[in-house]
Short mmCIF file of C-alpha atoms and ligand atoms in Angstrom, two decimals:
data_model
loop_
_atom_site.label_atom_id
_atom_site.label_comp_id
_atom_site.label_asym_id
_atom_site.label_seq_id
_atom_site.Cartn_x
_atom_site.Cartn_y
_atom_site.Cartn_z
CA MET A 880 -21.57 10.35 8.82
CA PRO A 881 -23.87 12.48 6.21
CA ASP A 882 -21.77 15.06 3.64
CA ALA A 883 -21.79 18.19 5.34
CA LYS A 884 -20.65 16.42 8.88
CA GLY A 885 -17.96 14.14 7.15
CA ARG A 886 -16.48 17.31 4.93
CA ALA A 887 -16.15 19.66 8.37
CA ALA A 888 -15.12 16.38 9.81
CA GLY A 889 -12.12 15.95 7.46
CA LEU A 890 -11.51 19.65 6.99
CA ASP A 891 -10.92 20.42 10.71
CA LEU A 892 -8.06 17.95 10.29
CA MET A 893 -6.24 19.25 7.42
CA ARG A 894 -3.09 21.33 7.45
CA GLN A 895 -2.00 23.48 4.79
CA HIS A 896 1.74 23.39 5.21
CA ALA A 897 4.50 21.02 5.31
CA LEU A 898 6.71 19.97 8.52
CA ILE A 899 10.18 19.74 8.66
CA ALA A 900 11.13 18.58 11.91
CA GLY A 901 7.60 19.28 13.47
CA GLU A 902 7.58 23.05 12.21
CA PRO A 903 5.07 23.82 9.72
CA VAL A 904 6.44 24.72 6.37
CA THR A 905 4.72 26.68 3.67
CA SER A 906 5.58 28.26 0.25
CA GLU A 907 4.85 30.64 -2.36
CA THR A 908 3.80 28.43 -4.90
CA ARG A 909 1.78 25.80 -4.01
CA ILE A 910 0.14 21.94 -5.07
CA ALA A 911 -3.69 21.90 -5.31
CA VAL A 912 -5.53 18.81 -4.08
CA ASP A 913 -8.83 18.30 -5.45
CA ASP A 914 -11.98 16.03 -4.52
CA PRO A 915 -11.98 13.33 -6.81
CA ALA A 916 -15.69 12.85 -6.47
CA THR A 917 -16.40 17.07 -7.68
CA GLY A 918 -13.06 17.84 -9.08
CA GLN A 919 -13.05 20.93 -6.40
CA ILE A 920 -10.18 21.97 -4.85
CA ILE A 921 -10.17 21.51 -1.23
CA GLY A 922 -6.98 22.70 -0.09
CA HIS A 923 -3.09 23.24 -1.43
CA VAL A 924 0.19 21.78 0.26
CA PRO A 925 3.59 23.54 -0.28
CA ASP A 926 5.64 23.23 -3.68
CA LEU A 927 8.63 22.57 -1.69
CA GLY A 928 12.10 22.20 -3.62
CA ALA A 929 15.77 20.58 -2.77
CA ALA A 930 16.66 23.03 -0.12
CA ASP A 931 13.47 22.25 2.14
CA THR A 932 14.36 18.50 1.33
CA GLU A 933 18.17 18.68 2.47
CA ARG A 934 16.97 20.56 5.77
CA ALA A 935 14.56 17.89 6.36
CA ILE A 936 17.21 15.38 5.63
CA GLN A 937 19.53 16.61 8.02
CA ALA A 938 17.34 17.34 11.13
CA ALA A 939 16.59 13.10 10.27
CA HIS A 940 20.47 13.13 10.72
CA ASP A 941 20.88 15.18 13.74
CA ALA A 942 17.70 13.46 15.26
CA PHE A 943 18.77 10.15 14.36
CA PRO A 944 22.01 9.43 17.42
CA ALA A 945 19.64 10.41 20.23
CA TRP A 946 16.06 8.82 18.56
CA SER A 947 18.71 5.45 17.64
CA ARG A 948 19.88 4.99 20.94
CA SER A 949 16.49 5.51 23.44
CA ASP A 950 15.12 3.28 24.95
CA PRO A 951 13.04 0.95 22.77
CA HIS A 952 10.19 0.05 25.29
CA LYS A 953 9.77 4.19 25.74
CA ARG A 954 9.49 4.15 21.65
CA ALA A 955 6.89 1.44 22.17
CA ALA A 956 5.23 3.83 24.88
CA PHE A 957 5.53 6.84 22.02
CA LEU A 958 3.76 4.25 19.02
CA ARG A 959 1.21 3.85 21.87
CA ASP A 960 0.53 7.11 22.60
CA TRP A 961 0.05 7.99 19.08
CA ALA A 962 -2.14 5.07 17.98
CA ARG A 963 -3.96 6.19 20.82
CA LEU A 964 -4.41 9.74 19.08
CA ILE A 965 -4.90 8.11 15.55
CA ASP A 966 -7.91 6.61 17.73
CA ASP A 967 -9.41 9.20 18.95
CA ASN A 968 -9.24 11.16 15.90
CA ALA A 969 -10.19 8.31 13.65
CA GLU A 970 -13.73 9.95 12.21
CA GLY A 971 -11.65 13.06 11.29
CA LEU A 972 -8.82 10.83 9.87
CA GLY A 973 -11.15 8.77 7.78
CA ALA A 974 -12.85 12.31 6.33
CA LEU A 975 -10.50 13.66 5.15
CA MET A 976 -9.11 10.73 3.45
CA ALA A 977 -12.63 10.02 1.98
CA LEU A 978 -12.01 14.12 0.55
CA GLU A 979 -8.75 13.56 -0.69
CA ASN A 980 -8.77 10.26 -1.84
CA GLY A 981 -12.68 9.51 -2.95
CA LYS A 982 -13.19 6.20 -1.12
CA PRO A 983 -16.03 5.33 1.08
CA PHE A 984 -15.87 7.40 4.52
CA GLU A 985 -16.78 3.55 6.05
CA GLU A 986 -14.01 2.22 3.57
CA ALA A 987 -11.57 4.87 4.91
CA ARG A 988 -12.08 4.65 8.62
CA GLY A 989 -11.89 1.11 8.03
CA GLU A 990 -7.97 2.27 6.35
CA VAL A 991 -7.57 3.99 9.22
CA ALA A 992 -8.14 1.51 11.90
CA TYR A 993 -5.88 -0.64 9.48
CA ALA A 994 -3.34 1.84 9.39
CA ASN A 995 -3.49 2.23 12.79
CA SER A 996 -2.92 -1.91 13.60
CA PHE A 997 0.75 -1.66 12.10
CA ILE A 998 1.26 0.90 14.51
CA LYS A 999 0.19 -1.09 17.30
CA TRP A 1000 1.89 -4.08 16.40
CA PHE A 1001 5.19 -2.91 15.95
CA ALA A 1002 5.18 -0.57 19.37
CA GLY A 1003 5.39 -4.58 20.06
CA GLU A 1004 7.98 -5.39 18.04
CA ALA A 1005 10.01 -2.43 19.81
CA GLU A 1006 10.09 -4.23 22.73
CA ARG A 1007 10.97 -7.67 21.19
CA LEU A 1008 14.50 -5.99 19.12
CA ILE A 1009 15.90 -9.43 20.58
CA GLY A 1010 19.74 -10.57 20.33
CA GLU A 1011 21.56 -13.55 20.25
CA THR A 1012 24.65 -15.12 21.75
CA GLN A 1013 26.51 -17.70 20.11
CA ASP A 1014 30.03 -19.25 20.76
CA SER A 1015 32.23 -19.53 17.98
CA PRO A 1016 34.92 -22.06 16.43
CA LEU A 1017 37.69 -19.44 17.70
CA GLY A 1018 36.62 -20.00 21.26
CA HIS A 1019 34.99 -16.60 21.39
CA VAL A 1020 31.35 -15.70 22.15
CA ILE A 1021 29.41 -13.56 19.42
CA LEU A 1022 26.90 -11.09 20.50
CA THR A 1023 24.35 -9.91 18.24
CA PHE A 1024 22.50 -6.69 17.88
CA ARG A 1025 19.89 -5.44 16.10
CA GLU A 1026 20.81 -1.92 15.12
CA ALA A 1027 18.15 1.28 13.37
CA VAL A 1028 19.87 1.50 10.17
CA GLY A 1029 19.19 5.25 9.68
CA PRO A 1030 17.92 7.81 8.53
CA CYS A 1031 15.22 6.55 6.12
CA ALA A 1032 13.50 8.69 3.07
CA PHE A 1033 9.59 7.21 2.27
CA ILE A 1034 7.70 7.76 -0.85
CA THR A 1035 4.00 6.76 -0.57
CA PRO A 1036 1.00 6.51 -3.18
CA TRP A 1037 -2.35 8.05 -2.87
CA ASN A 1038 -4.27 4.86 -3.03
CA PHE A 1039 -3.88 3.72 0.87
CA PRO A 1040 -2.61 7.45 1.94
CA ALA A 1041 -2.61 6.14 5.36
CA ALA A 1042 -2.02 2.22 5.92
CA MET A 1043 0.83 2.94 3.05
CA LEU A 1044 2.72 5.41 5.32
CA THR A 1045 2.43 3.43 9.07
CA ARG A 1046 3.41 0.15 7.60
CA LYS A 1047 6.56 1.66 7.21
CA LEU A 1048 6.95 4.63 9.99
CA GLY A 1049 5.91 1.66 12.24
CA PRO A 1050 8.42 -0.20 12.17
CA ALA A 1051 11.14 2.36 11.25
CA LEU A 1052 10.20 4.50 14.61
CA ALA A 1053 9.85 1.23 16.62
CA ALA A 1054 13.82 0.29 15.49
CA GLY A 1055 14.80 3.67 16.30
CA CYS A 1056 15.24 5.20 12.33
CA THR A 1057 14.33 8.60 11.57
CA ALA A 1058 12.15 9.52 8.62
CA VAL A 1059 11.63 11.77 6.51
CA VAL A 1060 8.26 11.39 3.99
CA LYS A 1061 7.42 12.13 0.43
CA PRO A 1062 3.24 11.62 0.46
CA ALA A 1063 1.37 11.29 -3.33
CA SER A 1064 0.54 15.14 -4.38
CA GLN A 1065 -3.17 14.03 -4.63
CA THR A 1066 -3.76 12.66 -1.14
CA PRO A 1067 -0.89 14.42 1.31
CA PHE A 1068 -3.12 15.54 3.79
CA THR A 1069 -3.56 12.25 5.89
CA ALA A 1070 0.33 12.22 6.03
CA ILE A 1071 0.62 15.54 7.15
CA ALA A 1072 -2.30 15.00 9.80
CA LEU A 1073 -0.85 11.68 11.07
CA ALA A 1074 2.44 13.74 11.19
CA GLU A 1075 1.19 16.44 13.30
CA LEU A 1076 -0.38 13.81 15.61
CA ALA A 1077 2.93 11.81 16.27
CA TYR A 1078 4.16 15.01 17.25
CA GLN A 1079 1.10 15.32 19.29
CA ALA A 1080 1.91 12.08 20.83
CA GLY A 1081 5.85 13.52 22.21
CA LEU A 1082 7.72 12.29 18.99
CA PRO A 1083 11.19 14.52 19.61
CA LYS A 1084 11.42 17.51 17.02
CA GLY A 1085 13.64 16.02 13.68
CA VAL A 1086 12.28 12.52 14.10
CA LEU A 1087 9.66 13.03 11.72
CA SER A 1088 9.36 15.57 8.24
CA VAL A 1089 6.72 15.41 5.55
CA VAL A 1090 7.99 17.45 2.87
CA THR A 1091 5.46 17.73 -0.34
CA GLY A 1092 5.86 18.94 -3.73
CA ASP A 1093 7.59 18.22 -7.29
CA ALA A 1094 8.38 14.02 -7.08
CA ALA A 1095 11.09 13.91 -9.15
CA THR A 1096 12.97 17.31 -7.24
CA ILE A 1097 12.61 15.70 -3.92
CA GLY A 1098 12.96 11.73 -4.60
CA GLY A 1099 16.13 13.16 -6.82
CA VAL A 1100 17.47 14.86 -3.68
CA LEU A 1101 16.32 12.08 -1.28
CA THR A 1102 17.89 9.15 -3.25
CA ALA A 1103 21.21 11.18 -3.88
CA SER A 1104 21.72 12.24 0.20
CA PRO A 1105 24.61 9.91 1.66
CA LEU A 1106 22.66 10.70 4.68
CA ILE A 1107 19.50 8.94 3.83
CA ARG A 1108 20.22 5.13 4.85
CA LYS A 1109 17.40 3.25 3.23
CA LEU A 1110 14.53 4.21 1.00
CA SER A 1111 11.04 2.37 1.60
CA PHE A 1112 8.96 3.09 -1.81
CA THR A 1113 5.43 2.04 -2.46
CA GLY A 1114 4.34 2.78 -5.87
CA SER A 1115 4.39 1.92 -9.84
CA THR A 1116 7.34 -0.42 -11.21
CA PRO A 1117 8.56 1.84 -13.63
CA VAL A 1118 9.11 4.83 -10.76
CA GLY A 1119 10.17 2.08 -8.61
CA ARG A 1120 13.13 1.08 -10.83
CA LEU A 1121 14.21 4.50 -11.70
CA LEU A 1122 14.35 5.19 -7.47
CA ALA A 1123 16.23 1.81 -7.27
CA GLU A 1124 18.99 3.38 -9.94
CA GLN A 1125 18.85 6.53 -8.04
CA CYS A 1126 19.48 4.76 -4.59
CA ALA A 1127 22.56 2.38 -5.92
CA PRO A 1128 25.44 5.54 -6.21
CA THR A 1129 25.22 5.75 -2.35
CA LEU A 1130 24.21 1.92 -1.55
CA LYS A 1131 21.24 2.81 0.22
CA ARG A 1132 19.34 -0.59 1.61
CA VAL A 1133 15.86 -0.35 -0.73
CA SER A 1134 12.18 -1.95 0.16
CA MET A 1135 10.42 -1.68 -2.88
CA GLU A 1136 6.23 -2.19 -2.57
CA LEU A 1137 5.70 -2.24 -6.46
CA GLY A 1138 2.39 -2.80 -9.12
CA GLY A 1139 0.72 -6.40 -9.17
CA ALA A 1140 -1.31 -8.19 -11.98
CA ALA A 1141 -2.81 -10.58 -9.35
CA PRO A 1142 -4.47 -13.66 -10.85
CA LEU A 1143 -7.63 -15.01 -9.29
CA ILE A 1144 -8.32 -18.30 -9.90
CA VAL A 1145 -11.37 -20.42 -9.36
CA PHE A 1146 -12.20 -24.16 -9.64
CA ALA A 1147 -14.99 -26.14 -10.51
CA ASP A 1148 -15.33 -28.01 -7.19
CA ALA A 1149 -15.24 -24.18 -4.83
CA ASP A 1150 -18.10 -22.69 -3.30
CA LEU A 1151 -19.24 -20.27 -5.88
CA ASP A 1152 -20.72 -17.89 -4.11
CA LEU A 1153 -18.12 -17.54 -1.80
CA ALA A 1154 -15.61 -17.26 -4.78
CA VAL A 1155 -18.08 -14.57 -5.96
CA ALA A 1156 -18.21 -12.60 -2.56
CA GLU A 1157 -14.70 -12.69 -1.86
CA THR A 1158 -14.22 -11.53 -5.55
CA ILE A 1159 -16.21 -8.44 -4.99
CA ARG A 1160 -14.67 -7.78 -1.70
CA GLY A 1161 -11.01 -7.91 -3.41
CA LYS A 1162 -11.33 -6.48 -6.04
CA PHE A 1163 -13.92 -3.20 -5.72
CA ARG A 1164 -12.16 -1.77 -2.27
CA ASN A 1165 -11.09 1.79 -3.40
CA SER A 1166 -13.03 1.10 -6.21
CA GLY A 1167 -10.44 -1.22 -7.70
CA GLN A 1168 -7.45 0.81 -7.51
CA THR A 1169 -5.31 -1.66 -5.13
CA CYS A 1170 -2.13 -3.12 -5.89
CA VAL A 1171 -3.52 -6.49 -5.03
CA CYS A 1172 -7.03 -6.18 -6.60
CA PRO A 1173 -7.74 -9.27 -8.63
CA ASN A 1174 -6.84 -8.64 -12.15
CA ARG A 1175 -7.52 -11.16 -13.94
CA VAL A 1176 -10.21 -13.71 -12.98
CA TYR A 1177 -9.99 -17.27 -14.23
CA VAL A 1178 -12.44 -19.83 -13.83
CA GLU A 1179 -12.84 -23.64 -14.97
CA ARG A 1180 -14.51 -24.10 -18.05
CA SER A 1181 -17.57 -26.12 -16.42
CA VAL A 1182 -18.26 -23.31 -14.17
CA ALA A 1183 -17.03 -20.22 -15.80
CA ASP A 1184 -20.51 -19.25 -17.19
CA ALA A 1185 -22.48 -19.73 -13.81
CA TYR A 1186 -19.98 -17.82 -11.82
CA ALA A 1187 -19.42 -14.77 -14.25
CA ARG A 1188 -23.16 -14.49 -14.03
CA LYS A 1189 -23.73 -14.33 -10.72
CA LEU A 1190 -20.52 -12.43 -10.26
CA ALA A 1191 -22.10 -9.78 -12.72
CA GLU A 1192 -25.37 -10.12 -10.95
CA ALA A 1193 -23.92 -8.85 -7.79
CA VAL A 1194 -21.74 -6.30 -9.53
CA ALA A 1195 -24.25 -4.78 -10.53
CA GLN A 1196 -26.17 -3.89 -7.15
CA ILE A 1197 -23.27 -2.46 -5.99
CA PRO A 1198 -23.79 1.26 -4.93
CA VAL A 1199 -21.43 3.82 -6.73
CA GLY A 1200 -21.38 7.43 -5.17
CA GLY A 1201 -19.90 10.19 -3.26
CA ALA A 1202 -17.84 9.18 -0.25
CA PHE A 1203 -20.52 10.34 2.36
CA GLU A 1204 -23.94 8.99 0.78
CA PRO A 1205 -24.43 6.20 2.86
CA GLY A 1206 -24.26 2.47 1.90
CA VAL A 1207 -22.06 3.56 -1.11
CA LYS A 1208 -19.26 0.71 -1.95
CA VAL A 1209 -17.54 2.45 -4.92
CA GLY A 1210 -16.18 5.49 -5.62
CA PRO A 1211 -14.55 7.76 -8.06
CA LEU A 1212 -11.29 6.71 -9.57
CA ILE A 1213 -8.15 9.54 -8.51
CA GLU A 1214 -7.82 11.49 -11.44
CA ASP A 1215 -9.11 11.66 -15.49
CA LYS A 1216 -6.30 9.51 -16.83
CA ALA A 1217 -7.58 6.27 -14.54
CA VAL A 1218 -11.02 6.55 -16.31
CA ARG A 1219 -9.47 6.44 -20.01
CA LYS A 1220 -7.21 3.69 -18.79
CA VAL A 1221 -10.44 1.21 -17.38
CA GLN A 1222 -11.95 2.60 -21.35
CA ASP A 1223 -8.95 1.03 -23.14
CA HIS A 1224 -8.81 -1.73 -21.35
CA LEU A 1225 -12.31 -2.67 -21.80
CA ALA A 1226 -12.58 -1.78 -25.39
CA LEU A 1227 -9.07 -4.06 -26.03
CA THR A 1228 -11.56 -6.84 -24.37
CA ARG A 1229 -14.29 -6.37 -26.55
CA ALA A 1230 -11.91 -5.91 -29.57
CA ALA A 1231 -10.66 -9.76 -28.47
CA GLY A 1232 -14.29 -10.87 -28.22
CA GLY A 1233 -15.37 -10.26 -24.87
CA GLU A 1234 -18.55 -9.82 -23.49
CA VAL A 1235 -19.86 -7.11 -21.45
CA LEU A 1236 -21.60 -9.10 -18.47
CA THR A 1237 -22.57 -5.47 -17.01
CA GLY A 1238 -21.14 -2.08 -16.52
CA GLY A 1239 -19.02 -1.13 -19.20
CA GLU A 1240 -19.67 2.78 -19.61
CA PRO A 1241 -18.98 6.28 -17.14
CA HIS A 1242 -21.54 6.39 -14.39
CA ALA A 1243 -24.38 8.50 -14.59
CA LEU A 1244 -22.63 10.23 -12.17
CA GLY A 1245 -20.05 11.78 -14.61
CA GLY A 1246 -16.64 13.11 -13.87
CA ARG A 1247 -14.25 10.17 -12.78
CA PHE A 1248 -17.22 7.76 -11.78
CA PHE A 1249 -16.84 4.37 -13.78
CA GLN A 1250 -19.85 1.31 -13.70
CA PRO A 1251 -18.40 -1.89 -11.85
CA THR A 1252 -17.87 -3.82 -14.63
CA VAL A 1253 -17.60 -7.87 -15.41
CA THR A 1254 -16.58 -9.02 -18.56
CA LEU A 1255 -16.33 -12.85 -20.06
CA GLY A 1256 -13.68 -14.19 -22.42
CA GLY A 1257 -11.60 -11.94 -24.90
CA ASP A 1258 -7.35 -12.01 -24.38
CA ASP A 1259 -5.95 -12.49 -21.01
CA ALA A 1260 -2.78 -11.24 -22.41
CA LEU A 1261 -3.13 -7.33 -21.32
CA PHE A 1262 -3.90 -8.22 -17.99
CA ARG A 1263 -0.86 -10.40 -17.24
CA ARG A 1264 0.82 -7.05 -18.44
CA GLU A 1265 -0.49 -4.55 -16.93
CA GLU A 1266 -2.90 -3.73 -14.06
CA THR A 1267 -6.36 -2.09 -15.04
CA PHE A 1268 -6.75 0.06 -11.24
CA GLY A 1269 -10.19 0.55 -11.98
CA PRO A 1270 -13.62 -1.36 -11.45
CA LEU A 1271 -13.09 -4.00 -14.01
CA ILE A 1272 -13.09 -7.40 -13.29
CA PRO A 1273 -12.85 -9.42 -16.81
CA VAL A 1274 -13.28 -13.46 -16.44
CA PHE A 1275 -11.75 -15.99 -18.63
CA ALA A 1276 -12.16 -19.76 -18.95
CA PHE A 1277 -9.37 -22.10 -18.55
CA ASP A 1278 -9.54 -26.56 -18.87
CA SER A 1279 -7.03 -27.39 -16.72
CA GLU A 1280 -4.97 -26.94 -13.57
CA ASP A 1281 -1.22 -26.73 -15.56
CA GLU A 1282 -2.33 -24.04 -18.01
CA VAL A 1283 -4.38 -21.76 -15.52
CA LEU A 1284 -1.03 -22.06 -13.96
CA ASP A 1285 0.94 -21.08 -16.64
CA LYS A 1286 -0.96 -17.96 -17.39
CA ALA A 1287 -0.77 -17.00 -13.55
CA ASN A 1288 2.71 -17.36 -13.51
CA ASP A 1289 3.15 -15.61 -16.90
CA SER A 1290 3.18 -12.32 -16.03
CA GLU A 1291 5.96 -9.56 -14.73
CA PHE A 1292 4.13 -9.24 -12.19
CA GLY A 1293 4.02 -11.62 -8.45
CA LEU A 1294 2.56 -9.28 -5.87
CA ALA A 1295 -0.93 -11.40 -5.16
CA SER A 1296 -2.78 -14.30 -5.81
CA TYR A 1297 -6.02 -16.27 -4.96
CA VAL A 1298 -7.37 -19.30 -5.51
CA PHE A 1299 -10.92 -20.73 -4.57
CA THR A 1300 -11.23 -24.49 -4.39
CA ARG A 1301 -12.02 -27.29 -1.51
CA ASP A 1302 -9.54 -29.28 -2.36
CA LEU A 1303 -6.51 -28.62 0.27
CA ASP A 1304 -4.18 -30.81 -1.47
CA ARG A 1305 -4.68 -28.88 -4.19
CA ALA A 1306 -5.14 -25.08 -2.73
CA MET A 1307 -1.38 -26.04 -1.57
CA HIS A 1308 -0.01 -26.92 -4.97
CA ILE A 1309 -1.14 -23.84 -6.58
CA GLY A 1310 -0.27 -21.72 -3.33
CA ARG A 1311 3.66 -22.81 -3.62
CA ARG A 1312 3.79 -22.82 -7.31
CA ILE A 1313 2.39 -19.90 -8.05
CA GLU A 1314 5.00 -17.01 -8.26
CA ALA A 1315 3.36 -14.44 -5.86
CA GLY A 1316 4.78 -12.84 -2.64
CA MET A 1317 1.08 -13.59 -1.05
CA CYS A 1318 -1.67 -16.14 -1.95
CA GLY A 1319 -5.02 -15.96 -0.64
CA VAL A 1320 -6.84 -19.45 -0.59
CA ASN A 1321 -10.76 -19.26 -0.35
CA THR A 1322 -10.51 -15.39 0.42
CA GLY A 1323 -10.06 -12.50 -1.26
CA ILE A 1324 -8.74 -10.39 1.80
CA ILE A 1325 -4.46 -11.20 2.40
CA SER A 1326 -3.64 -7.99 4.23
CA THR A 1327 -3.32 -7.93 8.44
CA ALA A 1328 -0.54 -6.31 10.13
CA VAL A 1329 0.72 -9.68 11.18
CA ALA A 1330 0.60 -11.18 7.87
CA PRO A 1331 4.09 -10.23 5.42
CA PHE A 1332 2.84 -8.26 2.94
CA GLY A 1333 5.17 -7.85 -0.36
CA GLY A 1334 6.02 -9.24 -3.61
CA VAL A 1335 8.76 -11.07 -6.10
CA LYS A 1336 9.87 -10.18 -9.76
CA GLN A 1337 8.82 -6.73 -10.96
CA SER A 1338 6.48 -6.50 -7.96
CA GLY A 1339 9.83 -5.78 -5.71
CA TYR A 1340 10.56 -6.97 -2.82
CA GLY A 1341 11.25 -6.29 0.94
CA ARG A 1342 8.66 -7.55 3.19
CA GLU A 1343 5.83 -5.00 5.40
CA GLY A 1344 4.05 -6.18 8.35
CA SER A 1345 4.51 -8.82 10.60
CA ILE A 1346 7.32 -10.69 12.44
CA HIS A 1347 9.40 -9.80 8.96
CA GLY A 1348 8.75 -6.16 8.82
CA ILE A 1349 10.77 -4.61 11.20
CA ASP A 1350 13.83 -6.45 9.75
CA GLU A 1351 13.82 -3.77 7.01
CA TYR A 1352 15.02 -0.76 9.46
CA VAL A 1353 17.47 -2.79 11.59
CA ASP A 1354 21.14 -4.11 10.68
CA ILE A 1355 23.02 -6.99 12.33
CA LYS A 1356 25.92 -5.91 14.52
CA GLN A 1357 27.88 -8.48 15.71
CA VAL A 1358 30.58 -7.91 19.10
CA THR A 1359 33.22 -10.86 19.58
CA LEU A 1360 34.10 -11.29 22.95
CA ALA A 1361 37.55 -13.14 23.46
CA LEU A 1362 36.91 -14.97 27.04
CA ARG A 1363 38.78 -17.08 29.36
P1 NAP B 1414 3.41 6.48 -8.81
O1 NAP B 1414 2.91 7.08 -9.56
O2 NAP B 1414 4.74 5.19 -8.34
O3 NAP B 1414 3.41 7.49 -7.62
C1 NAP B 1414 4.02 6.89 -5.94
C2 NAP B 1414 4.68 8.01 -5.71
O4 NAP B 1414 5.98 8.05 -6.24
C3 NAP B 1414 4.22 9.36 -5.08
O5 NAP B 1414 4.68 10.05 -4.23
C4 NAP B 1414 4.88 10.00 -6.49
O6 NAP B 1414 4.55 11.55 -6.16
C5 NAP B 1414 6.11 9.52 -6.51
N1 NAP B 1414 6.59 9.67 -8.00
C6 NAP B 1414 6.40 10.16 -8.85
N2 NAP B 1414 7.21 9.75 -9.97
C7 NAP B 1414 8.82 9.91 -8.85
C8 NAP B 1414 9.75 10.33 -8.95
N3 NAP B 1414 10.21 10.56 -10.39
N4 NAP B 1414 10.70 10.02 -8.14
C9 NAP B 1414 10.07 10.23 -6.62
N5 NAP B 1414 8.85 9.87 -6.11
C10 NAP B 1414 8.40 9.90 -7.53
O7 NAP B 1414 2.83 5.41 -8.24
P2 NAP B 1414 0.91 5.31 -8.16
O8 NAP B 1414 -0.14 5.74 -9.71
O9 NAP B 1414 0.96 7.14 -7.09
O10 NAP B 1414 0.49 4.05 -7.13
C11 NAP B 1414 0.04 3.45 -7.91
C12 NAP B 1414 0.88 2.01 -7.55
O11 NAP B 1414 1.30 2.04 -6.57
C13 NAP B 1414 0.41 0.76 -8.47
O12 NAP B 1414 0.98 0.31 -9.39
C14 NAP B 1414 0.07 0.34 -7.16
O13 NAP B 1414 -0.15 -1.49 -7.86
C15 NAP B 1414 1.22 0.11 -6.27
N6 NAP B 1414 1.31 -0.10 -5.13
C16 NAP B 1414 1.66 -0.84 -4.56
C17 NAP B 1414 1.75 -1.74 -3.37
C18 NAP B 1414 2.66 -2.46 -2.79
O14 NAP B 1414 2.77 -2.94 -1.79
N7 NAP B 1414 3.33 -3.03 -3.25
C19 NAP B 1414 0.55 -0.75 -2.24
C20 NAP B 1414 -0.07 0.05 -3.15
C21 NAP B 1414 0.04 0.56 -4.27
P3 NAP B 1414 3.64 12.60 -6.80
O15 NAP B 1414 2.21 12.27 -6.16
O16 NAP B 1414 3.79 13.59 -6.22
O17 NAP B 1414 3.55 12.12 -8.32
#
């Protein structure tokens, strides 16, 4: 889609208000949202505070009894109507996301489809909220029901403005929960547009609100409220820890989808061309700003040089540019601070003896653009501790399976991991022993609506998507019947 047309399609769906119980809300002070490619302001959202957040919570509380007791088949029908509207508006939603996030339009369009796959999947799950019957040793019959947890709070990040929201809203609405959403301040428009479409699809007023404003204030009110029964958060580990603490006094159920530092391991018997292609697929989505991006690549020493040089050759060809330029695969980073972090990680790698094979500099486009970069050697310790969240792939050589497993696991994070080998036994061994919630074997892509997504250790707890995703939004109720 050309620039002018893309901008127009995105701006067409942009609403510069928050939504409380389906009604537009504005405020005197506002938050500016910019286009990361140019730094230019594209619009504003209200800077709402405690009172408006309380109103949204009350609306979710008031709407909960009717929504949670509604026929789950009707909720499924609503989700399908919503999904149809999202499909109908996919170009505009993709363009809007590209504008506020900076990711290439084609990729943003792909995220809309991915985001919508959660709504479609959980429409089916609404129809399968199945309970059990069981004979009790006391001579009774026990019935179990899966009941909606209650009003939920969702706090989401900027890197996948649509998918990180629908992964929560799909199962929550299917289960009969109501929700108050606080999207990231850098990318609020996609969430507001999705909520508008939900209301167009017939969602009853009050079931969903989107509040924008100061994160600590809104987060403080959402987590302190006894009316909110569940918090699901996707974002950084430090903020996740803080929110979990804030949820403790009211004993909310909590799901945490946090940061990662994913290892990608390539054994000498792997198909190197495949490993290179999949490393690139996994790494450069969203310009390297994804929680499951390979953060550190370990390659068996005998092929490390060959792999790294092939990778560098391919990475040097990746087209970088604005979201609406044809063929672009890597866009700008979200903010100036993100560029500095890539530069810091590069400087430390160079200082530790790492060699830059390609890239290594701010991109000629200026601003928040950085060259896709590959390094070889240096110290991997930094990359075990911290996610770069940018277009840098550090490659390190290893000598033995035990050594590389130790390195892979020597991290406080445990979200995604990847292994490339033709040896199935080894793949299973690594897959089972690696301390991560997810492991891709001979693939750099592990996320779909049907796969359980989530981490272990400091990457959080809870699972999104798959047959398990809805469990985060239901309580098991038992009714015991004493029968003759
Ligand atoms: P972040 O700074 O933690 O922000 C995420 C969300 O939390 C935003 O909506 C932000 O609001 C809000 N927030 C910040 N401080 C808060 C506070 N004190 N109280 C309540 N809310 C607060 O993370 P980010 O930089 O946007 O996202 C990148 C991180 O997310 C990375 O670590 C990445 O790995 C992780 N991530 C994890 C997954 C997963 O599924 N595991 C998926 C995607 C991303 P404002 O925008 O208004 O500050």
